[in-house]
């Protein structure tokens, strides 16, 4: 293998014998690529950190396994169904399960109205998700009074409702069925409830109202064994395997989903955001690579006399093109190393010292991953390779060599 073109390229990079204009343009190309590399790595590390935090946050909210009816909106319990649930509870991988009801409802308080998502929960729900620890004002939902509710911050704001043991709120849902409505009472089911507390989880749950399962059943006119789903807390990392075992027991009349399947829409949104951010950074990288193209083109012009000398000594056009190709690749490589070092340093500073904050007390999270390093390396070196190949391949070396 002829290494002379590579050795010559290494000599050309930032050489003191180059014209000052050539070195200035080479340094501009180096710094531009290095800066964009650092920005690309930092932004990807921040978004990976945000994704990790969001996934962890949603993981604390959503159950590991959820069971829902394959058809219709409700599950009707029976002795045979309860036996299946007891069999599932006997799994070593299952800690507990909770029966829940989730439905849109209309809430009214003191002549103010709002549409909310009502979630009725049984006594086991707090073992799956510690709702009691999320109550910021008032008291958590108890089992002593079944007509109590806890409301999200958005509901509290819309209704100007905090905790009121005297004036009840009214919850409404439409009655199922068809036909003409003669009066309001025939159109809706209604229950009275008292707000015992206000909780905050995140914006997704700001419009939720939690109640005991019995209150939700009464509002929806469900019987004691009727509910809309089952949430399961598991202690295994292999949720897909557990899902298959549960599905075999519960039968095809029910859907069994893992947390990842429940979060599918959220994960798709996060992946789309990451892709858009990467494409924007990649576009900036392409623009920065124009400096590299200019640097190689100017170097070719500057080294025209030397190229003629090399050509007379038997150095053909292919070898000359390789020389300028290697020069571009070396500038790209040095810029990549510089950019990764700078990007890693600032990302580490953010991770350790929280230099930039999302809000008053929440810093932008940063997460280092091998994937981010690989994506940055492949992107920068890929652009550098294409630009170096294109410029050196289309250079008019033959005219310069004669």
mmCIF file of C-alpha atoms in Angstrom:
data_model
loop_
_atom_site.group_PDB
_atom_site.id
_atom_site.type_symbol
_atom_site.label_atom_id
_atom_site.label_comp_id
_atom_site.label_asym_id
_atom_site.label_seq_id
_atom_site.Cartn_x
_atom_site.Cartn_y
_atom_site.Cartn_z
ATOM 1 C CA UNK A 1 0.000 0.000 0.000
ATOM 2 C CA UNK A 2 1.367 3.447 -1.006
ATOM 3 C CA UNK A 3 1.347 5.605 2.134
ATOM 4 C CA UNK A 4 3.020 8.597 0.494
ATOM 5 C CA UNK A 5 -0.297 10.417 -0.285
ATOM 6 C CA UNK A 6 -1.322 10.080 3.378
ATOM 7 C CA UNK A 7 2.068 11.310 4.639
ATOM 8 C CA UNK A 8 1.907 14.230 2.238
ATOM 9 C CA UNK A 9 -1.647 15.045 3.386
ATOM 10 C CA UNK A 10 -0.526 15.048 7.014
ATOM 11 C CA UNK A 11 2.200 17.512 6.030
ATOM 12 C CA UNK A 12 -0.310 19.796 4.287
ATOM 13 C CA UNK A 13 -2.647 20.107 7.284
ATOM 14 C CA UNK A 14 -1.931 23.427 9.050
ATOM 15 C CA UNK A 15 1.555 23.488 7.524
ATOM 16 C CA UNK A 16 3.735 26.530 8.093
ATOM 17 C CA UNK A 17 4.681 26.361 4.426
ATOM 18 C CA UNK A 18 1.091 26.915 3.322
ATOM 19 C CA UNK A 19 0.004 30.384 2.304
ATOM 20 C CA UNK A 20 -1.474 32.246 5.271
ATOM 21 C CA UNK A 21 -4.874 32.379 3.542
ATOM 22 C CA UNK A 22 -4.861 28.573 3.243
ATOM 23 C CA UNK A 23 -4.118 28.120 6.943
ATOM 24 C CA UNK A 24 -6.784 30.669 7.919
ATOM 25 C CA UNK A 25 -9.435 28.873 5.858
ATOM 26 C CA UNK A 26 -8.272 25.485 7.212
ATOM 27 C CA UNK A 27 -8.554 26.771 10.782
ATOM 28 C CA UNK A 28 -12.019 28.160 10.056
ATOM 29 C CA UNK A 29 -13.076 24.760 8.674
ATOM 30 C CA UNK A 30 -11.548 23.006 11.692
ATOM 31 C CA UNK A 31 -13.224 25.300 14.234
ATOM 32 C CA UNK A 32 -16.589 25.277 12.423
ATOM 33 C CA UNK A 33 -16.701 21.480 12.274
ATOM 34 C CA UNK A 34 -15.435 21.213 15.847
ATOM 35 C CA UNK A 35 -18.053 23.663 17.147
ATOM 36 C CA UNK A 36 -20.921 21.904 15.348
ATOM 37 C CA UNK A 37 -19.628 18.516 16.568
ATOM 38 C CA UNK A 38 -19.614 19.770 20.165
ATOM 39 C CA UNK A 39 -23.122 21.231 19.787
ATOM 40 C CA UNK A 40 -24.433 18.028 18.193
ATOM 41 C CA UNK A 41 -23.058 15.888 21.016
ATOM 42 C CA UNK A 42 -24.268 18.229 23.786
ATOM 43 C CA UNK A 43 -27.788 18.534 22.345
ATOM 44 C CA UNK A 44 -28.083 14.770 21.852
ATOM 45 C CA UNK A 45 -26.841 14.162 25.413
ATOM 46 C CA UNK A 46 -29.393 16.628 26.802
ATOM 47 C CA UNK A 47 -32.258 15.069 24.831
ATOM 48 C CA UNK A 48 -31.155 11.599 25.925
ATOM 49 C CA UNK A 49 -31.209 12.881 29.505
ATOM 50 C CA UNK A 50 -34.677 14.388 29.042
ATOM 51 C CA UNK A 51 -35.923 11.151 27.495
ATOM 52 C CA UNK A 52 -34.486 9.143 30.384
ATOM 53 C CA UNK A 53 -36.081 11.438 32.981
ATOM 54 C CA UNK A 54 -39.456 11.390 31.204
ATOM 55 C CA UNK A 55 -39.390 7.625 30.800
ATOM 56 C CA UNK A 56 -38.502 7.198 34.455
ATOM 57 C CA UNK A 57 -41.264 9.609 35.431
ATOM 58 C CA UNK A 58 -43.882 7.867 33.303
ATOM 59 C CA UNK A 59 -42.600 4.508 34.514
ATOM 60 C CA UNK A 60 -43.456 5.563 38.047
ATOM 61 C CA UNK A 61 -47.017 6.397 36.952
ATOM 62 C CA UNK A 62 -47.981 3.669 34.504
ATOM 63 C CA UNK A 63 -48.235 0.047 35.668
ATOM 64 C CA UNK A 64 -45.846 -2.626 34.430
ATOM 65 C CA UNK A 65 -48.789 -4.650 33.102
ATOM 66 C CA UNK A 66 -52.349 -3.549 32.289
ATOM 67 C CA UNK A 67 -55.359 -5.736 31.462
ATOM 68 C CA UNK A 68 -58.347 -4.337 29.564
ATOM 69 C CA UNK A 69 -61.296 -5.859 27.693
ATOM 70 C CA UNK A 70 -60.638 -6.789 24.061
ATOM 71 C CA UNK A 71 -64.169 -5.639 23.219
ATOM 72 C CA UNK A 72 -66.324 -3.112 24.989
ATOM 73 C CA UNK A 73 -65.365 -0.839 27.868
ATOM 74 C CA UNK A 74 -65.782 -2.963 30.974
ATOM 75 C CA UNK A 75 -64.762 -6.226 32.593
ATOM 76 C CA UNK A 76 -67.459 -8.172 34.418
ATOM 77 C CA UNK A 77 -65.964 -10.138 37.260
ATOM 78 C CA UNK A 78 -67.104 -13.665 38.100
ATOM 79 C CA UNK A 79 -65.972 -16.548 40.297
ATOM 80 C CA UNK A 80 -64.009 -18.031 37.376
ATOM 81 C CA UNK A 81 -62.421 -14.664 36.597
ATOM 82 C CA UNK A 82 -61.398 -14.135 40.233
ATOM 83 C CA UNK A 83 -59.746 -17.573 40.216
ATOM 84 C CA UNK A 84 -57.680 -16.480 37.221
ATOM 85 C CA UNK A 85 -56.665 -13.299 39.049
ATOM 86 C CA UNK A 86 -55.624 -15.327 42.099
ATOM 87 C CA UNK A 87 -53.558 -17.564 39.825
ATOM 88 C CA UNK A 88 -51.837 -14.476 38.399
ATOM 89 C CA UNK A 89 -51.249 -13.114 41.910
ATOM 90 C CA UNK A 90 -49.510 -16.372 42.789
ATOM 91 C CA UNK A 91 -46.746 -15.625 40.240
ATOM 92 C CA UNK A 92 -43.450 -14.759 41.889
ATOM 93 C CA UNK A 93 -43.089 -11.891 39.396
ATOM 94 C CA UNK A 94 -46.397 -10.275 40.458
ATOM 95 C CA UNK A 95 -46.528 -8.176 43.623
ATOM 96 C CA UNK A 96 -50.106 -6.928 43.527
ATOM 97 C CA UNK A 97 -52.947 -5.891 41.225
ATOM 98 C CA UNK A 98 -55.580 -3.194 41.343
ATOM 99 C CA UNK A 99 -59.009 -2.897 39.741
ATOM 100 C CA UNK A 100 -59.637 0.528 38.227
ATOM 101 C CA UNK A 101 -62.252 2.503 36.322
ATOM 102 C CA UNK A 102 -61.291 5.364 34.009
ATOM 103 C CA UNK A 103 -63.894 7.527 32.274
ATOM 104 C CA UNK A 104 -64.468 11.089 31.115
ATOM 105 C CA UNK A 105 -66.854 12.995 33.368
ATOM 106 C CA UNK A 106 -68.398 16.419 33.855
ATOM 107 C CA UNK A 107 -67.727 18.135 37.186
ATOM 108 C CA UNK A 108 -69.620 21.081 38.682
ATOM 109 C CA UNK A 109 -68.794 23.118 41.766
ATOM 110 C CA UNK A 110 -70.221 26.434 42.905
ATOM 111 C CA UNK A 111 -71.694 27.189 39.441
ATOM 112 C CA UNK A 112 -68.422 26.400 37.659
ATOM 113 C CA UNK A 113 -68.080 23.479 35.253
ATOM 114 C CA UNK A 114 -65.215 21.469 33.811
ATOM 115 C CA UNK A 115 -64.621 18.200 31.929
ATOM 116 C CA UNK A 116 -62.235 15.809 33.695
ATOM 117 C CA UNK A 117 -60.928 12.268 33.568
ATOM 118 C CA UNK A 118 -62.291 10.314 36.519
ATOM 119 C CA UNK A 119 -60.238 7.376 37.755
ATOM 120 C CA UNK A 120 -61.761 5.093 40.348
ATOM 121 C CA UNK A 121 -59.220 3.031 42.300
ATOM 122 C CA UNK A 122 -59.406 0.249 44.865
ATOM 123 C CA UNK A 123 -57.433 -0.193 48.082
ATOM 124 C CA UNK A 124 -54.457 -1.825 46.305
ATOM 125 C CA UNK A 125 -53.738 1.073 43.949
ATOM 126 C CA UNK A 126 -51.344 2.841 46.317
ATOM 127 C CA UNK A 127 -49.111 -0.242 46.247
ATOM 128 C CA UNK A 128 -48.746 0.243 42.482
ATOM 129 C CA UNK A 129 -48.463 4.027 42.455
ATOM 130 C CA UNK A 130 -48.086 6.103 45.622
ATOM 131 C CA UNK A 131 -50.837 8.605 44.904
ATOM 132 C CA UNK A 132 -50.938 9.514 48.593
ATOM 133 C CA UNK A 133 -47.426 10.996 48.349
ATOM 134 C CA UNK A 134 -48.516 13.262 45.464
ATOM 135 C CA UNK A 135 -51.194 15.120 47.452
ATOM 136 C CA UNK A 136 -49.904 18.677 47.986
ATOM 137 C CA UNK A 137 -52.900 20.214 49.764
ATOM 138 C CA UNK A 138 -55.356 18.464 52.056
ATOM 139 C CA UNK A 139 -55.570 14.747 52.736
ATOM 140 C CA UNK A 140 -55.007 11.723 50.479
ATOM 141 C CA UNK A 141 -57.870 9.537 49.359
ATOM 142 C CA UNK A 142 -59.010 7.279 52.187
ATOM 143 C CA UNK A 143 -61.333 4.310 52.561
ATOM 144 C CA UNK A 144 -63.290 5.703 55.496
ATOM 145 C CA UNK A 145 -65.475 7.993 53.376
ATOM 146 C CA UNK A 146 -66.233 6.571 49.936
ATOM 147 C CA UNK A 147 -67.612 9.882 48.629
ATOM 148 C CA UNK A 148 -64.231 11.656 48.795
ATOM 149 C CA UNK A 149 -62.167 12.646 45.769
ATOM 150 C CA UNK A 150 -58.740 14.176 45.184
ATOM 151 C CA UNK A 151 -58.394 16.550 42.257
ATOM 152 C CA UNK A 152 -55.594 17.634 39.937
ATOM 153 C CA UNK A 153 -54.172 21.149 39.918
ATOM 154 C CA UNK A 154 -55.898 22.092 36.639
ATOM 155 C CA UNK A 155 -59.282 21.023 38.034
ATOM 156 C CA UNK A 156 -58.632 23.007 41.195
ATOM 157 C CA UNK A 157 -57.736 26.104 39.174
ATOM 158 C CA UNK A 158 -60.729 25.880 36.818
ATOM 159 C CA UNK A 159 -63.270 25.379 39.612
ATOM 160 C CA UNK A 160 -61.556 27.534 42.267
ATOM 161 C CA UNK A 161 -61.832 24.424 44.420
ATOM 162 C CA UNK A 162 -59.414 23.382 47.120
ATOM 163 C CA UNK A 163 -60.741 21.278 49.970
ATOM 164 C CA UNK A 164 -64.346 21.753 50.993
ATOM 165 C CA UNK A 165 -65.981 19.368 53.487
ATOM 166 C CA UNK A 166 -69.258 21.311 53.366
ATOM 167 C CA UNK A 167 -70.123 22.081 49.742
ATOM 168 C CA UNK A 168 -70.064 18.981 47.525
ATOM 169 C CA UNK A 169 -69.073 18.780 43.887
ATOM 170 C CA UNK A 170 -71.369 17.090 41.387
ATOM 171 C CA UNK A 171 -70.032 14.526 38.939
ATOM 172 C CA UNK A 172 -72.000 13.712 35.788
ATOM 173 C CA UNK A 173 -71.656 11.169 32.982
ATOM 174 C CA UNK A 174 -74.093 10.635 30.097
ATOM 175 C CA UNK A 175 -76.362 7.626 30.367
ATOM 176 C CA UNK A 176 -75.832 5.057 27.618
ATOM 177 C CA UNK A 177 -78.634 4.481 25.155
ATOM 178 C CA UNK A 178 -80.552 6.056 22.300
ATOM 179 C CA UNK A 179 -83.719 8.058 21.857
ATOM 180 C CA UNK A 180 -85.152 11.434 22.749
ATOM 181 C CA UNK A 181 -84.375 13.099 26.071
ATOM 182 C CA UNK A 182 -87.341 14.512 27.957
ATOM 183 C CA UNK A 183 -85.358 16.100 30.809
ATOM 184 C CA UNK A 184 -81.817 16.428 32.160
ATOM 185 C CA UNK A 185 -82.285 13.783 34.839
ATOM 186 C CA UNK A 186 -82.944 11.137 32.192
ATOM 187 C CA UNK A 187 -79.791 12.056 30.249
ATOM 188 C CA UNK A 188 -77.095 11.749 32.919
ATOM 189 C CA UNK A 189 -75.981 9.807 35.967
ATOM 190 C CA UNK A 190 -74.967 11.999 38.884
ATOM 191 C CA UNK A 191 -73.197 11.577 42.232
ATOM 192 C CA UNK A 192 -72.127 13.990 44.955
ATOM 193 C CA UNK A 193 -68.560 13.999 46.266
ATOM 194 C CA UNK A 194 -66.306 16.067 48.525
ATOM 195 C CA UNK A 195 -62.810 17.259 47.653
ATOM 196 C CA UNK A 196 -60.372 16.092 50.330
ATOM 197 C CA UNK A 197 -57.108 17.032 48.605
ATOM 198 C CA UNK A 198 -55.240 18.393 45.588
ATOM 199 C CA UNK A 199 -52.495 16.351 43.951
ATOM 200 C CA UNK A 200 -49.793 17.120 41.398
ATOM 201 C CA UNK A 201 -48.055 14.436 39.327
ATOM 202 C CA UNK A 202 -47.412 16.157 35.992
ATOM 203 C CA UNK A 203 -49.334 18.086 33.348
ATOM 204 C CA UNK A 204 -50.824 14.891 31.914
ATOM 205 C CA UNK A 205 -52.640 14.189 35.190
ATOM 206 C CA UNK A 206 -53.485 17.812 36.054
ATOM 207 C CA UNK A 207 -56.994 17.239 34.685
ATOM 208 C CA UNK A 208 -57.607 13.980 36.596
ATOM 209 C CA UNK A 209 -59.935 13.308 39.501
ATOM 210 C CA UNK A 210 -59.263 10.207 41.615
ATOM 211 C CA UNK A 211 -62.038 8.553 43.589
ATOM 212 C CA UNK A 212 -62.668 5.272 45.309
ATOM 213 C CA UNK A 213 -63.743 2.491 42.974
ATOM 214 C CA UNK A 214 -67.192 2.333 44.564
ATOM 215 C CA UNK A 215 -67.944 6.001 43.785
ATOM 216 C CA UNK A 216 -66.985 5.541 40.125
ATOM 217 C CA UNK A 217 -69.138 2.399 39.939
ATOM 218 C CA UNK A 218 -72.088 4.296 41.376
ATOM 219 C CA UNK A 219 -71.627 7.177 38.920
ATOM 220 C CA UNK A 220 -71.433 4.869 35.908
ATOM 221 C CA UNK A 221 -74.186 2.592 37.207
ATOM 222 C CA UNK A 222 -71.815 -0.388 37.306
ATOM 223 C CA UNK A 223 -72.396 -3.350 39.574
ATOM 224 C CA UNK A 224 -69.928 -4.359 42.287
ATOM 225 C CA UNK A 225 -67.942 -6.666 40.012
ATOM 226 C CA UNK A 226 -67.724 -4.309 37.043
ATOM 227 C CA UNK A 227 -64.657 -2.209 36.219
ATOM 228 C CA UNK A 228 -62.701 -1.039 33.162
ATOM 229 C CA UNK A 229 -59.270 -2.535 33.750
ATOM 230 C CA UNK A 230 -56.660 -4.136 35.990
ATOM 231 C CA UNK A 231 -53.220 -2.693 36.717
ATOM 232 C CA UNK A 232 -50.423 -5.004 37.862
ATOM 233 C CA UNK A 233 -47.217 -4.237 39.733
ATOM 234 C CA UNK A 234 -44.425 -6.627 38.726
ATOM 235 C CA UNK A 235 -40.910 -7.217 40.029
ATOM 236 C CA UNK A 236 -39.326 -8.624 36.881
ATOM 237 C CA UNK A 237 -37.433 -7.035 34.019
ATOM 238 C CA UNK A 238 -38.842 -9.463 31.457
ATOM 239 C CA UNK A 239 -42.325 -7.987 31.132
ATOM 240 C CA UNK A 240 -42.907 -9.566 27.720
ATOM 241 C CA UNK A 241 -42.546 -13.042 29.198
ATOM 242 C CA UNK A 242 -44.877 -12.159 32.082
ATOM 243 C CA UNK A 243 -47.358 -10.694 29.601
ATOM 244 C CA UNK A 244 -47.469 -13.986 27.662
ATOM 245 C CA UNK A 245 -48.059 -15.989 30.846
ATOM 246 C CA UNK A 246 -50.883 -13.678 31.925
ATOM 247 C CA UNK A 247 -52.421 -13.741 28.448
ATOM 248 C CA UNK A 248 -52.443 -17.553 28.474
ATOM 249 C CA UNK A 249 -54.371 -17.541 31.745
ATOM 250 C CA UNK A 250 -56.703 -14.621 31.136
ATOM 251 C CA UNK A 251 -57.674 -15.623 27.589
ATOM 252 C CA UNK A 252 -58.184 -13.792 24.317
ATOM 253 C CA UNK A 253 -61.216 -11.874 25.583
ATOM 254 C CA UNK A 254 -58.785 -9.479 27.281
ATOM 255 C CA UNK A 255 -55.870 -7.334 26.138
ATOM 256 C CA UNK A 256 -52.646 -7.513 28.115
ATOM 257 C CA UNK A 257 -50.149 -4.682 27.578
ATOM 258 C CA UNK A 258 -46.704 -3.997 28.980
ATOM 259 C CA UNK A 259 -45.617 -0.558 30.147
ATOM 260 C CA UNK A 260 -43.720 -0.034 26.900
ATOM 261 C CA UNK A 261 -46.879 -0.723 24.897
ATOM 262 C CA UNK A 262 -48.890 1.605 27.138
ATOM 263 C CA UNK A 263 -46.275 4.329 26.569
ATOM 264 C CA UNK A 264 -46.051 3.642 22.811
ATOM 265 C CA UNK A 265 -47.476 7.042 21.798
ATOM 266 C CA UNK A 266 -45.174 8.878 24.200
ATOM 267 C CA UNK A 267 -42.123 6.921 23.023
ATOM 268 C CA UNK A 268 -43.025 7.626 19.393
ATOM 269 C CA UNK A 269 -43.310 11.333 20.172
ATOM 270 C CA UNK A 270 -39.918 11.347 21.939
ATOM 271 C CA UNK A 271 -38.264 9.495 19.048
ATOM 272 C CA UNK A 272 -39.790 11.946 16.559
ATOM 273 C CA UNK A 273 -38.494 14.911 18.564
ATOM 274 C CA UNK A 274 -35.029 13.364 18.747
ATOM 275 C CA UNK A 275 -35.038 12.731 14.995
ATOM 276 C CA UNK A 276 -36.073 16.321 14.221
ATOM 277 C CA UNK A 277 -33.371 17.753 16.495
ATOM 278 C CA UNK A 278 -30.766 15.449 14.941
ATOM 279 C CA UNK A 279 -31.805 16.447 11.400
ATOM 280 C CA UNK A 280 -31.544 20.151 12.294
ATOM 281 C CA UNK A 281 -28.045 19.614 13.723
ATOM 282 C CA UNK A 282 -27.125 17.495 10.707
ATOM 283 C CA UNK A 283 -28.221 20.317 8.388
ATOM 284 C CA UNK A 284 -26.007 22.751 10.315
ATOM 285 C CA UNK A 285 -23.180 20.219 10.007
ATOM 286 C CA UNK A 286 -23.651 20.131 6.224
ATOM 287 C CA UNK A 287 -23.491 23.941 6.101
ATOM 288 C CA UNK A 288 -20.319 23.912 8.224
ATOM 289 C CA UNK A 289 -18.783 21.378 5.846
ATOM 290 C CA UNK A 290 -18.767 24.028 3.089
ATOM 291 C CA UNK A 291 -15.784 25.493 4.941
ATOM 292 C CA UNK A 292 -14.024 22.146 4.547
ATOM 293 C CA UNK A 293 -14.769 22.126 0.813
ATOM 294 C CA UNK A 294 -13.364 25.645 0.498
ATOM 295 C CA UNK A 295 -10.271 24.686 2.475
ATOM 296 C CA UNK A 296 -9.493 21.725 0.191
ATOM 297 C CA UNK A 297 -10.159 23.775 -2.959
ATOM 298 C CA UNK A 298 -7.851 26.600 -1.838
ATOM 299 C CA UNK A 299 -5.182 24.067 -0.836
ATOM 300 C CA UNK A 300 -5.341 22.502 -4.314
ATOM 301 C CA UNK A 301 -4.743 25.921 -5.884
ATOM 302 C CA UNK A 302 -1.966 26.769 -3.436
ATOM 303 C CA UNK A 303 -0.165 23.483 -4.049
ATOM 304 C CA UNK A 304 -0.444 23.627 -7.858
ATOM 305 C CA UNK A 305 3.305 24.248 -8.397
ATOM 306 C CA UNK A 306 4.188 21.421 -6.003
ATOM 307 C CA UNK A 307 1.673 19.157 -7.761
ATOM 308 C CA UNK A 308 3.407 19.790 -11.090
ATOM 309 C CA UNK A 309 6.747 18.869 -9.528
ATOM 310 C CA UNK A 310 5.316 15.676 -8.035
ATOM 311 C CA UNK A 311 3.674 14.818 -11.353
ATOM 312 C CA UNK A 312 6.990 15.135 -13.177
ATOM 313 C CA UNK A 313 8.464 12.695 -10.631
ATOM 314 C CA UNK A 314 5.805 10.064 -11.485
ATOM 315 C CA UNK A 315 3.094 11.065 -8.989
ATOM 316 C CA UNK A 316 -0.135 10.492 -10.978
ATOM 317 C CA UNK A 317 -3.469 12.298 -10.708
ATOM 318 C CA UNK A 318 -5.035 9.486 -8.648
ATOM 319 C CA UNK A 319 -2.323 9.846 -6.003
ATOM 320 C CA UNK A 320 -2.748 13.627 -5.970
ATOM 321 C CA UNK A 321 -6.505 13.249 -5.480
ATOM 322 C CA UNK A 322 -5.864 10.805 -2.627
ATOM 323 C CA UNK A 323 -3.574 13.382 -1.036
ATOM 324 C CA UNK A 324 -6.265 16.077 -0.988
ATOM 325 C CA UNK A 325 -8.896 13.542 0.073
ATOM 326 C CA UNK A 326 -6.741 12.503 3.046
ATOM 327 C CA UNK A 327 -6.144 16.174 3.874
ATOM 328 C CA UNK A 328 -9.887 16.779 4.159
ATOM 329 C CA UNK A 329 -10.361 13.635 6.214
ATOM 330 C CA UNK A 330 -7.559 14.626 8.606
ATOM 331 C CA UNK A 331 -9.081 18.078 9.147
ATOM 332 C CA UNK A 332 -12.432 16.370 9.820
ATOM 333 C CA UNK A 333 -10.843 13.864 12.213
ATOM 334 C CA UNK A 334 -9.030 16.566 14.197
ATOM 335 C CA UNK A 335 -12.236 18.635 14.337
ATOM 336 C CA UNK A 336 -14.195 15.574 15.496
ATOM 337 C CA UNK A 337 -11.742 14.826 18.316
ATOM 338 C CA UNK A 338 -11.684 18.491 19.359
ATOM 339 C CA UNK A 339 -15.491 18.750 19.225
ATOM 340 C CA UNK A 340 -16.062 15.566 21.220
ATOM 341 C CA UNK A 341 -13.597 16.687 23.895
ATOM 342 C CA UNK A 342 -15.213 20.121 24.184
ATOM 343 C CA UNK A 343 -18.741 18.684 24.030
ATOM 344 C CA UNK A 344 -17.975 16.023 26.633
ATOM 345 C CA UNK A 345 -16.414 18.642 28.919
ATOM 346 C CA UNK A 346 -19.422 20.980 28.815
ATOM 347 C CA UNK A 347 -21.865 18.064 29.106
ATOM 348 C CA UNK A 348 -19.937 16.853 32.173
ATOM 349 C CA UNK A 349 -19.984 20.381 33.631
ATOM 350 C CA UNK A 350 -23.764 20.503 33.175
ATOM 351 C CA UNK A 351 -24.155 17.055 34.734
ATOM 352 C CA UNK A 352 -21.999 17.901 37.747
ATOM 353 C CA UNK A 353 -22.733 21.591 38.369
ATOM 354 C CA UNK A 354 -26.156 22.242 36.728
ATOM 355 C CA UNK A 355 -25.012 25.281 34.750
ATOM 356 C CA UNK A 356 -28.256 25.649 32.744
ATOM 357 C CA UNK A 357 -31.653 25.284 34.397
ATOM 358 C CA UNK A 358 -35.024 24.268 32.970
ATOM 359 C CA UNK A 359 -36.725 26.147 35.783
ATOM 360 C CA UNK A 360 -35.665 27.705 39.066
ATOM 361 C CA UNK A 361 -34.652 24.418 40.670
ATOM 362 C CA UNK A 362 -34.605 21.884 37.805
ATOM 363 C CA UNK A 363 -31.408 21.584 35.706
ATOM 364 C CA UNK A 364 -31.293 20.278 32.155
ATOM 365 C CA UNK A 365 -30.478 16.563 32.529
ATOM 366 C CA UNK A 366 -27.508 15.100 30.649
ATOM 367 C CA UNK A 367 -26.855 11.445 29.925
ATOM 368 C CA UNK A 368 -23.691 10.026 28.344
ATOM 369 C CA UNK A 369 -24.297 7.072 26.032
ATOM 370 C CA UNK A 370 -22.127 5.126 23.613
ATOM 371 C CA UNK A 371 -24.890 5.559 21.041
ATOM 372 C CA UNK A 372 -24.539 9.357 21.091
ATOM 373 C CA UNK A 373 -20.777 9.101 20.605
ATOM 374 C CA UNK A 374 -21.236 6.680 17.699
ATOM 375 C CA UNK A 375 -23.926 8.808 16.020
ATOM 376 C CA UNK A 376 -21.728 11.909 16.313
ATOM 377 C CA UNK A 377 -18.654 10.114 14.960
ATOM 378 C CA UNK A 378 -20.519 8.529 12.040
ATOM 379 C CA UNK A 379 -22.305 11.798 11.148
ATOM 380 C CA UNK A 380 -19.215 14.018 11.204
ATOM 381 C CA UNK A 381 -16.862 11.543 9.541
ATOM 382 C CA UNK A 382 -19.536 10.654 6.979
ATOM 383 C CA UNK A 383 -19.990 14.302 5.945
ATOM 384 C CA UNK A 384 -16.220 14.836 5.944
ATOM 385 C CA UNK A 385 -15.705 11.774 3.759
ATOM 386 C CA UNK A 386 -18.332 12.827 1.207
ATOM 387 C CA UNK A 387 -17.110 16.431 0.999
ATOM 388 C CA UNK A 388 -13.438 15.414 0.769
ATOM 389 C CA UNK A 389 -14.196 12.811 -1.897
ATOM 390 C CA UNK A 390 -16.375 15.136 -3.954
ATOM 391 C CA UNK A 391 -13.931 18.081 -3.936
ATOM 392 C CA UNK A 392 -10.810 15.984 -4.567
ATOM 393 C CA UNK A 393 -12.569 13.871 -7.204
ATOM 394 C CA UNK A 394 -13.731 16.915 -9.173
ATOM 395 C CA UNK A 395 -10.561 18.984 -8.769
ATOM 396 C CA UNK A 396 -8.921 20.018 -12.047
ATOM 397 C CA UNK A 397 -5.626 18.456 -11.092
ATOM 398 C CA UNK A 398 -4.659 17.489 -14.617
ATOM 399 C CA UNK A 399 -4.570 21.112 -15.737
ATOM 400 C CA UNK A 400 -2.513 22.069 -12.702
ATOM 401 C CA UNK A 401 -0.078 19.228 -13.180
ATOM 402 C CA UNK A 402 0.981 20.368 -16.669
#
